[in-house]
């Protein structure tokens, strides 16, 4: 039996068990049935509220994520290459990594107001520190023979060394950082949208709570889970395989 078939069968059994549990244990409004959830999906997409909320959330997320990957990679390079920066700013980043990014939302609202920029700011914080530490670990673990060989062939210590040698060699650690940063960014985004104003999945989740609409709330949870799974499998996993194959870190033969 193929993997896709096993997963499909598991989902069917899960849906049957879910509907049976709803009817046997009489969950009522506390947790929706399968049919109620499908109806909420239909209504949300027909009226456009789920589509608009998903689009707005993805727009904020992708912007914040792109900035966090860029900033985090550069910070990781600086931490790995310069002991003074690692001992000072790097030590601070380790401390900041332990703070939930949602804790900065009150500051963001004071600084920027209850708008998109506040949500983007805390989403960026949620991913930047993770990416910085993953990049740092990856670059520090590069065998010194790679650096010496590159210098011997005239690469130097500047940007050519960074993007031709260090990034490819550190990529296995960095792609793990990218995946974790993506998950952290989603958490920060939804948490920020729960409080800040504006259309988004988090705000729609808050509206569902206010209306005790558990079917709508579950729809949003499912959308986030599906987007996270699809992006990881079809984007990050494929990117990882392509780059590892390009740099000779895996074999092209199955």
PDB file of C-alpha atoms in Angstrom:
ATOM      1  CA  UNK A   1       0.000   0.000   0.000  1.00  0.00           C
ATOM      2  CA  UNK A   2       1.389   3.402  -0.999  1.00  0.00           C
ATOM      3  CA  UNK A   3       1.996   6.228   1.465  1.00  0.00           C
ATOM      4  CA  UNK A   4      -0.693   8.394  -0.143  1.00  0.00           C
ATOM      5  CA  UNK A   5      -3.242   5.583   0.105  1.00  0.00           C
ATOM      6  CA  UNK A   6      -2.384   4.934   3.760  1.00  0.00           C
ATOM      7  CA  UNK A   7      -2.778   8.601   4.571  1.00  0.00           C
ATOM      8  CA  UNK A   8      -6.071   8.801   2.708  1.00  0.00           C
ATOM      9  CA  UNK A   9      -7.406   5.762   4.543  1.00  0.00           C
ATOM     10  CA  UNK A  10      -6.299   7.219   7.871  1.00  0.00           C
ATOM     11  CA  UNK A  11      -8.123  10.489   7.142  1.00  0.00           C
ATOM     12  CA  UNK A  12     -11.327   8.637   6.236  1.00  0.00           C
ATOM     13  CA  UNK A  13     -11.184   6.623   9.467  1.00  0.00           C
ATOM     14  CA  UNK A  14     -10.444   9.806  11.416  1.00  0.00           C
ATOM     15  CA  UNK A  15     -13.500  11.555   9.935  1.00  0.00           C
ATOM     16  CA  UNK A  16     -15.720   8.556  10.739  1.00  0.00           C
ATOM     17  CA  UNK A  17     -14.430   8.424  14.329  1.00  0.00           C
ATOM     18  CA  UNK A  18     -14.880  12.197  14.666  1.00  0.00           C
ATOM     19  CA  UNK A  19     -18.519  12.123  13.514  1.00  0.00           C
ATOM     20  CA  UNK A  20     -19.249   9.051  15.648  1.00  0.00           C
ATOM     21  CA  UNK A  21     -17.738  10.734  18.700  1.00  0.00           C
ATOM     22  CA  UNK A  22     -19.882  13.818  18.147  1.00  0.00           C
ATOM     23  CA  UNK A  23     -23.063  11.744  17.995  1.00  0.00           C
ATOM     24  CA  UNK A  24     -22.241   9.282  20.789  1.00  0.00           C
ATOM     25  CA  UNK A  25     -20.869  11.732  23.367  1.00  0.00           C
ATOM     26  CA  UNK A  26     -23.178  14.613  22.440  1.00  0.00           C
ATOM     27  CA  UNK A  27     -20.505  17.311  22.307  1.00  0.00           C
ATOM     28  CA  UNK A  28     -23.081  19.911  21.319  1.00  0.00           C
ATOM     29  CA  UNK A  29     -21.673  23.384  20.629  1.00  0.00           C
ATOM     30  CA  UNK A  30     -18.386  22.656  22.448  1.00  0.00           C
ATOM     31  CA  UNK A  31     -16.868  20.877  19.440  1.00  0.00           C
ATOM     32  CA  UNK A  32     -18.371  20.748  15.922  1.00  0.00           C
ATOM     33  CA  UNK A  33     -19.251  17.692  13.892  1.00  0.00           C
ATOM     34  CA  UNK A  34     -17.760  16.868  10.515  1.00  0.00           C
ATOM     35  CA  UNK A  35     -20.839  18.142   8.686  1.00  0.00           C
ATOM     36  CA  UNK A  36     -20.898  21.396  10.690  1.00  0.00           C
ATOM     37  CA  UNK A  37     -17.232  21.985   9.905  1.00  0.00           C
ATOM     38  CA  UNK A  38     -17.721  21.349   6.179  1.00  0.00           C
ATOM     39  CA  UNK A  39     -20.702  23.726   6.233  1.00  0.00           C
ATOM     40  CA  UNK A  40     -18.558  26.387   7.904  1.00  0.00           C
ATOM     41  CA  UNK A  41     -15.895  25.899   5.220  1.00  0.00           C
ATOM     42  CA  UNK A  42     -18.526  26.249   2.503  1.00  0.00           C
ATOM     43  CA  UNK A  43     -20.057  29.380   4.002  1.00  0.00           C
ATOM     44  CA  UNK A  44     -16.647  30.923   4.679  1.00  0.00           C
ATOM     45  CA  UNK A  45     -15.401  30.427   1.129  1.00  0.00           C
ATOM     46  CA  UNK A  46     -18.708  31.347  -0.554  1.00  0.00           C
ATOM     47  CA  UNK A  47     -18.987  34.609   1.399  1.00  0.00           C
ATOM     48  CA  UNK A  48     -15.260  35.205   1.057  1.00  0.00           C
ATOM     49  CA  UNK A  49     -14.345  35.767   4.700  1.00  0.00           C
ATOM     50  CA  UNK A  50     -12.028  32.755   4.930  1.00  0.00           C
ATOM     51  CA  UNK A  51     -10.343  33.580   1.620  1.00  0.00           C
ATOM     52  CA  UNK A  52      -9.773  37.215   2.568  1.00  0.00           C
ATOM     53  CA  UNK A  53      -8.508  36.343   6.060  1.00  0.00           C
ATOM     54  CA  UNK A  54      -6.143  33.695   4.666  1.00  0.00           C
ATOM     55  CA  UNK A  55      -4.807  36.073   2.011  1.00  0.00           C
ATOM     56  CA  UNK A  56      -4.175  38.882   4.506  1.00  0.00           C
ATOM     57  CA  UNK A  57      -2.469  36.548   6.992  1.00  0.00           C
ATOM     58  CA  UNK A  58      -0.234  35.035   4.310  1.00  0.00           C
ATOM     59  CA  UNK A  59       0.720  38.496   3.084  1.00  0.00           C
ATOM     60  CA  UNK A  60       1.861  39.524   6.574  1.00  0.00           C
ATOM     61  CA  UNK A  61       3.533  36.181   7.184  1.00  0.00           C
ATOM     62  CA  UNK A  62       5.561  36.057   3.964  1.00  0.00           C
ATOM     63  CA  UNK A  63       6.803  39.618   4.378  1.00  0.00           C
ATOM     64  CA  UNK A  64       7.870  39.060   7.983  1.00  0.00           C
ATOM     65  CA  UNK A  65       9.363  35.643   7.169  1.00  0.00           C
ATOM     66  CA  UNK A  66      11.468  36.954   4.284  1.00  0.00           C
ATOM     67  CA  UNK A  67      12.889  39.730   6.473  1.00  0.00           C
ATOM     68  CA  UNK A  68      13.564  37.335   9.354  1.00  0.00           C
ATOM     69  CA  UNK A  69      15.427  34.853   7.103  1.00  0.00           C
ATOM     70  CA  UNK A  70      17.625  37.625   5.723  1.00  0.00           C
ATOM     71  CA  UNK A  71      18.343  39.241   9.100  1.00  0.00           C
ATOM     72  CA  UNK A  72      18.740  35.901  10.883  1.00  0.00           C
ATOM     73  CA  UNK A  73      21.211  34.557   8.314  1.00  0.00           C
ATOM     74  CA  UNK A  74      23.354  37.693   8.472  1.00  0.00           C
ATOM     75  CA  UNK A  75      23.314  37.652  12.289  1.00  0.00           C
ATOM     76  CA  UNK A  76      24.292  33.975  12.303  1.00  0.00           C
ATOM     77  CA  UNK A  77      27.221  34.719   9.989  1.00  0.00           C
ATOM     78  CA  UNK A  78      28.412  37.551  12.260  1.00  0.00           C
ATOM     79  CA  UNK A  79      28.091  35.401  15.393  1.00  0.00           C
ATOM     80  CA  UNK A  80      30.038  32.560  13.802  1.00  0.00           C
ATOM     81  CA  UNK A  81      32.834  34.737  12.387  1.00  0.00           C
ATOM     82  CA  UNK A  82      33.409  37.323  15.106  1.00  0.00           C
ATOM     83  CA  UNK A  83      33.951  36.249  18.700  1.00  0.00           C
ATOM     84  CA  UNK A  84      33.233  39.693  20.178  1.00  0.00           C
ATOM     85  CA  UNK A  85      29.821  39.918  18.471  1.00  0.00           C
ATOM     86  CA  UNK A  86      28.998  36.344  19.482  1.00  0.00           C
ATOM     87  CA  UNK A  87      29.902  36.992  23.119  1.00  0.00           C
ATOM     88  CA  UNK A  88      27.803  40.169  23.283  1.00  0.00           C
ATOM     89  CA  UNK A  89      24.927  40.345  20.791  1.00  0.00           C
ATOM     90  CA  UNK A  90      24.893  36.552  20.398  1.00  0.00           C
ATOM     91  CA  UNK A  91      24.456  36.145  24.157  1.00  0.00           C
ATOM     92  CA  UNK A  92      21.574  38.630  24.027  1.00  0.00           C
ATOM     93  CA  UNK A  93      19.896  36.764  21.158  1.00  0.00           C
ATOM     94  CA  UNK A  94      19.980  33.517  23.149  1.00  0.00           C
ATOM     95  CA  UNK A  95      18.156  35.339  25.947  1.00  0.00           C
ATOM     96  CA  UNK A  96      15.652  36.909  23.541  1.00  0.00           C
ATOM     97  CA  UNK A  97      14.943  33.519  21.977  1.00  0.00           C
ATOM     98  CA  UNK A  98      13.401  32.327  25.248  1.00  0.00           C
ATOM     99  CA  UNK A  99      10.872  35.191  25.293  1.00  0.00           C
ATOM    100  CA  UNK A 100       7.579  34.465  23.478  1.00  0.00           C
ATOM    101  CA  UNK A 101       7.261  37.002  20.682  1.00  0.00           C
ATOM    102  CA  UNK A 102       3.692  37.785  21.741  1.00  0.00           C
ATOM    103  CA  UNK A 103       5.194  39.355  24.880  1.00  0.00           C
ATOM    104  CA  UNK A 104       6.479  42.169  22.642  1.00  0.00           C
ATOM    105  CA  UNK A 105       3.040  42.930  21.188  1.00  0.00           C
ATOM    106  CA  UNK A 106       2.133  45.566  23.834  1.00  0.00           C
ATOM    107  CA  UNK A 107       5.392  47.368  23.028  1.00  0.00           C
ATOM    108  CA  UNK A 108       4.710  47.039  19.294  1.00  0.00           C
ATOM    109  CA  UNK A 109       1.231  48.546  19.725  1.00  0.00           C
ATOM    110  CA  UNK A 110       2.681  51.480  21.692  1.00  0.00           C
ATOM    111  CA  UNK A 111       5.432  52.016  19.111  1.00  0.00           C
ATOM    112  CA  UNK A 112       3.504  51.417  15.879  1.00  0.00           C
ATOM    113  CA  UNK A 113      -0.199  51.343  16.820  1.00  0.00           C
ATOM    114  CA  UNK A 114      -2.754  48.541  16.408  1.00  0.00           C
ATOM    115  CA  UNK A 115      -2.036  47.918  12.748  1.00  0.00           C
ATOM    116  CA  UNK A 116      -0.379  45.498  10.349  1.00  0.00           C
ATOM    117  CA  UNK A 117       3.102  46.713  11.170  1.00  0.00           C
ATOM    118  CA  UNK A 118       2.763  45.614  14.809  1.00  0.00           C
ATOM    119  CA  UNK A 119       1.736  42.101  13.727  1.00  0.00           C
ATOM    120  CA  UNK A 120       4.528  41.915  11.144  1.00  0.00           C
ATOM    121  CA  UNK A 121       7.036  43.107  13.751  1.00  0.00           C
ATOM    122  CA  UNK A 122       6.262  40.379  16.303  1.00  0.00           C
ATOM    123  CA  UNK A 123       6.006  37.758  13.541  1.00  0.00           C
ATOM    124  CA  UNK A 124       9.488  38.728  12.419  1.00  0.00           C
ATOM    125  CA  UNK A 125      10.764  38.448  15.988  1.00  0.00           C
ATOM    126  CA  UNK A 126       9.246  34.990  16.249  1.00  0.00           C
ATOM    127  CA  UNK A 127      11.416  33.708  13.390  1.00  0.00           C
ATOM    128  CA  UNK A 128      14.564  35.856  13.384  1.00  0.00           C
ATOM    129  CA  UNK A 129      16.230  34.553  16.554  1.00  0.00           C
ATOM    130  CA  UNK A 130      15.661  30.921  15.574  1.00  0.00           C
ATOM    131  CA  UNK A 131      17.134  31.531  12.120  1.00  0.00           C
ATOM    132  CA  UNK A 132      20.111  33.394  13.595  1.00  0.00           C
ATOM    133  CA  UNK A 133      21.028  30.542  15.938  1.00  0.00           C
ATOM    134  CA  UNK A 134      20.560  27.901  13.221  1.00  0.00           C
ATOM    135  CA  UNK A 135      22.809  29.864  10.844  1.00  0.00           C
ATOM    136  CA  UNK A 136      25.392  30.343  13.581  1.00  0.00           C
ATOM    137  CA  UNK A 137      25.466  26.613  14.353  1.00  0.00           C
ATOM    138  CA  UNK A 138      25.683  25.684  10.676  1.00  0.00           C
ATOM    139  CA  UNK A 139      28.569  28.055   9.921  1.00  0.00           C
ATOM    140  CA  UNK A 140      30.477  27.098  13.064  1.00  0.00           C
ATOM    141  CA  UNK A 141      30.260  23.441  12.063  1.00  0.00           C
ATOM    142  CA  UNK A 142      31.784  23.993   8.624  1.00  0.00           C
ATOM    143  CA  UNK A 143      35.032  21.972   8.427  1.00  0.00           C
ATOM    144  CA  UNK A 144      37.980  24.363   8.470  1.00  0.00           C
ATOM    145  CA  UNK A 145      39.469  22.582   5.449  1.00  0.00           C
ATOM    146  CA  UNK A 146      36.641  24.012   3.306  1.00  0.00           C
ATOM    147  CA  UNK A 147      37.502  27.560   4.368  1.00  0.00           C
ATOM    148  CA  UNK A 148      41.238  27.067   3.838  1.00  0.00           C
ATOM    149  CA  UNK A 149      40.719  25.466   0.436  1.00  0.00           C
ATOM    150  CA  UNK A 150      38.449  28.332  -0.657  1.00  0.00           C
ATOM    151  CA  UNK A 151      40.968  30.919   0.526  1.00  0.00           C
ATOM    152  CA  UNK A 152      43.740  29.108  -1.316  1.00  0.00           C
ATOM    153  CA  UNK A 153      41.702  29.303  -4.519  1.00  0.00           C
ATOM    154  CA  UNK A 154      41.224  33.047  -4.100  1.00  0.00           C
ATOM    155  CA  UNK A 155      37.740  33.308  -2.601  1.00  0.00           C
ATOM    156  CA  UNK A 156      38.881  35.680   0.154  1.00  0.00           C
ATOM    157  CA  UNK A 157      36.985  36.417   3.377  1.00  0.00           C
ATOM    158  CA  UNK A 158      34.208  38.669   2.052  1.00  0.00           C
ATOM    159  CA  UNK A 159      30.845  38.120   0.394  1.00  0.00           C
ATOM    160  CA  UNK A 160      32.166  35.483  -2.024  1.00  0.00           C
ATOM    161  CA  UNK A 161      33.224  33.343   0.913  1.00  0.00           C
ATOM    162  CA  UNK A 162      29.814  33.879   2.506  1.00  0.00           C
ATOM    163  CA  UNK A 163      27.518  32.932  -0.384  1.00  0.00           C
ATOM    164  CA  UNK A 164      29.794  30.492  -2.280  1.00  0.00           C
ATOM    165  CA  UNK A 165      31.196  28.463   0.607  1.00  0.00           C
ATOM    166  CA  UNK A 166      29.533  29.167   3.939  1.00  0.00           C
ATOM    167  CA  UNK A 167      25.866  29.164   2.954  1.00  0.00           C
ATOM    168  CA  UNK A 168      26.070  25.881   0.945  1.00  0.00           C
ATOM    169  CA  UNK A 169      28.165  24.172   3.635  1.00  0.00           C
ATOM    170  CA  UNK A 170      25.860  25.354   6.430  1.00  0.00           C
ATOM    171  CA  UNK A 171      22.693  24.580   4.497  1.00  0.00           C
ATOM    172  CA  UNK A 172      21.668  21.351   6.333  1.00  0.00           C
ATOM    173  CA  UNK A 173      21.510  23.320   9.603  1.00  0.00           C
ATOM    174  CA  UNK A 174      19.995  26.374   7.955  1.00  0.00           C
ATOM    175  CA  UNK A 175      17.096  24.514   6.320  1.00  0.00           C
ATOM    176  CA  UNK A 176      16.187  23.099   9.728  1.00  0.00           C
ATOM    177  CA  UNK A 177      16.248  26.655  11.045  1.00  0.00           C
ATOM    178  CA  UNK A 178      14.021  27.783   8.180  1.00  0.00           C
ATOM    179  CA  UNK A 179      11.447  25.109   8.969  1.00  0.00           C
ATOM    180  CA  UNK A 180      11.390  25.899  12.683  1.00  0.00           C
ATOM    181  CA  UNK A 181      11.319  29.640  11.958  1.00  0.00           C
ATOM    182  CA  UNK A 182       8.306  29.116   9.677  1.00  0.00           C
ATOM    183  CA  UNK A 183       6.418  27.365  12.493  1.00  0.00           C
ATOM    184  CA  UNK A 184       7.395  30.064  15.008  1.00  0.00           C
ATOM    185  CA  UNK A 185       6.323  32.782  12.572  1.00  0.00           C
ATOM    186  CA  UNK A 186       2.877  31.194  12.227  1.00  0.00           C
ATOM    187  CA  UNK A 187       2.457  31.077  16.004  1.00  0.00           C
ATOM    188  CA  UNK A 188       3.472  34.685  16.421  1.00  0.00           C
ATOM    189  CA  UNK A 189       1.265  35.808  13.537  1.00  0.00           C
ATOM    190  CA  UNK A 190      -1.928  34.199  14.819  1.00  0.00           C
ATOM    191  CA  UNK A 191      -1.241  35.360  18.379  1.00  0.00           C
ATOM    192  CA  UNK A 192      -0.706  38.915  17.157  1.00  0.00           C
ATOM    193  CA  UNK A 193      -3.834  38.889  14.997  1.00  0.00           C
ATOM    194  CA  UNK A 194      -5.903  37.723  17.970  1.00  0.00           C
ATOM    195  CA  UNK A 195      -5.215  41.064  19.648  1.00  0.00           C
ATOM    196  CA  UNK A 196      -4.368  43.596  16.966  1.00  0.00           C
ATOM    197  CA  UNK A 197      -6.930  44.988  14.542  1.00  0.00           C
ATOM    198  CA  UNK A 198      -7.297  44.027  10.905  1.00  0.00           C
ATOM    199  CA  UNK A 199      -8.558  41.154   8.770  1.00  0.00           C
ATOM    200  CA  UNK A 200      -6.716  37.881   9.323  1.00  0.00           C
ATOM    201  CA  UNK A 201      -7.055  34.307  10.502  1.00  0.00           C
ATOM    202  CA  UNK A 202      -6.273  35.282  14.092  1.00  0.00           C
ATOM    203  CA  UNK A 203      -8.940  37.996  14.141  1.00  0.00           C
ATOM    204  CA  UNK A 204     -11.438  35.609  12.547  1.00  0.00           C
ATOM    205  CA  UNK A 205     -10.571  33.072  15.229  1.00  0.00           C
ATOM    206  CA  UNK A 206     -11.323  35.718  17.854  1.00  0.00           C
ATOM    207  CA  UNK A 207     -14.654  36.484  16.150  1.00  0.00           C
ATOM    208  CA  UNK A 208     -15.510  32.791  16.238  1.00  0.00           C
ATOM    209  CA  UNK A 209     -14.758  32.692  19.973  1.00  0.00           C
ATOM    210  CA  UNK A 210     -16.928  35.728  20.618  1.00  0.00           C
ATOM    211  CA  UNK A 211     -19.810  34.105  18.724  1.00  0.00           C
ATOM    212  CA  UNK A 212     -19.155  30.633  20.217  1.00  0.00           C
ATOM    213  CA  UNK A 213     -18.845  29.407  16.620  1.00  0.00           C
ATOM    214  CA  UNK A 214     -16.608  26.395  17.169  1.00  0.00           C
ATOM    215  CA  UNK A 215     -17.043  25.234  13.571  1.00  0.00           C
ATOM    216  CA  UNK A 216     -15.505  28.470  12.285  1.00  0.00           C
ATOM    217  CA  UNK A 217     -12.726  28.230  14.868  1.00  0.00           C
ATOM    218  CA  UNK A 218     -11.901  24.674  13.796  1.00  0.00           C
ATOM    219  CA  UNK A 219     -11.897  25.720  10.122  1.00  0.00           C
ATOM    220  CA  UNK A 220      -9.169  28.268  10.869  1.00  0.00           C
ATOM    221  CA  UNK A 221      -7.123  25.710  12.800  1.00  0.00           C
ATOM    222  CA  UNK A 222      -7.405  23.282   9.868  1.00  0.00           C
ATOM    223  CA  UNK A 223      -6.428  25.988   7.351  1.00  0.00           C
ATOM    224  CA  UNK A 224      -3.295  26.829   9.354  1.00  0.00           C
ATOM    225  CA  UNK A 225      -2.374  23.141   9.652  1.00  0.00           C
ATOM    226  CA  UNK A 226      -2.906  22.515   5.917  1.00  0.00           C
ATOM    227  CA  UNK A 227      -0.937  25.614   4.866  1.00  0.00           C
ATOM    228  CA  UNK A 228       1.913  24.638   7.179  1.00  0.00           C
ATOM    229  CA  UNK A 229       2.023  21.048   5.941  1.00  0.00           C
ATOM    230  CA  UNK A 230       1.719  21.926   2.241  1.00  0.00           C
ATOM    231  CA  UNK A 231       4.375  24.652   2.425  1.00  0.00           C
ATOM    232  CA  UNK A 232       6.795  22.374   4.264  1.00  0.00           C
ATOM    233  CA  UNK A 233       6.320  19.426   1.901  1.00  0.00           C
ATOM    234  CA  UNK A 234       6.106  21.207  -1.435  1.00  0.00           C
ATOM    235  CA  UNK A 235       8.384  24.160  -0.728  1.00  0.00           C
ATOM    236  CA  UNK A 236      10.960  23.628   2.019  1.00  0.00           C
ATOM    237  CA  UNK A 237      11.387  19.867   1.534  1.00  0.00           C
ATOM    238  CA  UNK A 238      11.794  20.183  -2.234  1.00  0.00           C
ATOM    239  CA  UNK A 239      14.137  23.137  -1.848  1.00  0.00           C
ATOM    240  CA  UNK A 240      16.210  21.137   0.622  1.00  0.00           C
ATOM    241  CA  UNK A 241      16.445  18.133  -1.708  1.00  0.00           C
ATOM    242  CA  UNK A 242      17.384  20.301  -4.708  1.00  0.00           C
ATOM    243  CA  UNK A 243      20.114  22.204  -2.939  1.00  0.00           C
ATOM    244  CA  UNK A 244      21.548  19.156  -1.189  1.00  0.00           C
ATOM    245  CA  UNK A 245      21.689  17.403  -4.562  1.00  0.00           C
ATOM    246  CA  UNK A 246      23.249  20.449  -6.228  1.00  0.00           C
ATOM    247  CA  UNK A 247      26.031  20.672  -3.680  1.00  0.00           C
ATOM    248  CA  UNK A 248      26.649  16.930  -3.672  1.00  0.00           C
ATOM    249  CA  UNK A 249      25.426  16.306  -0.132  1.00  0.00           C
ATOM    250  CA  UNK A 250      23.007  13.593  -1.256  1.00  0.00           C
ATOM    251  CA  UNK A 251      22.937  11.203  -4.206  1.00  0.00           C
ATOM    252  CA  UNK A 252      20.518  11.684  -7.060  1.00  0.00           C
ATOM    253  CA  UNK A 253      19.861   7.944  -7.208  1.00  0.00           C
ATOM    254  CA  UNK A 254      16.819   6.621  -5.389  1.00  0.00           C
TER     255      UNK A 254
END
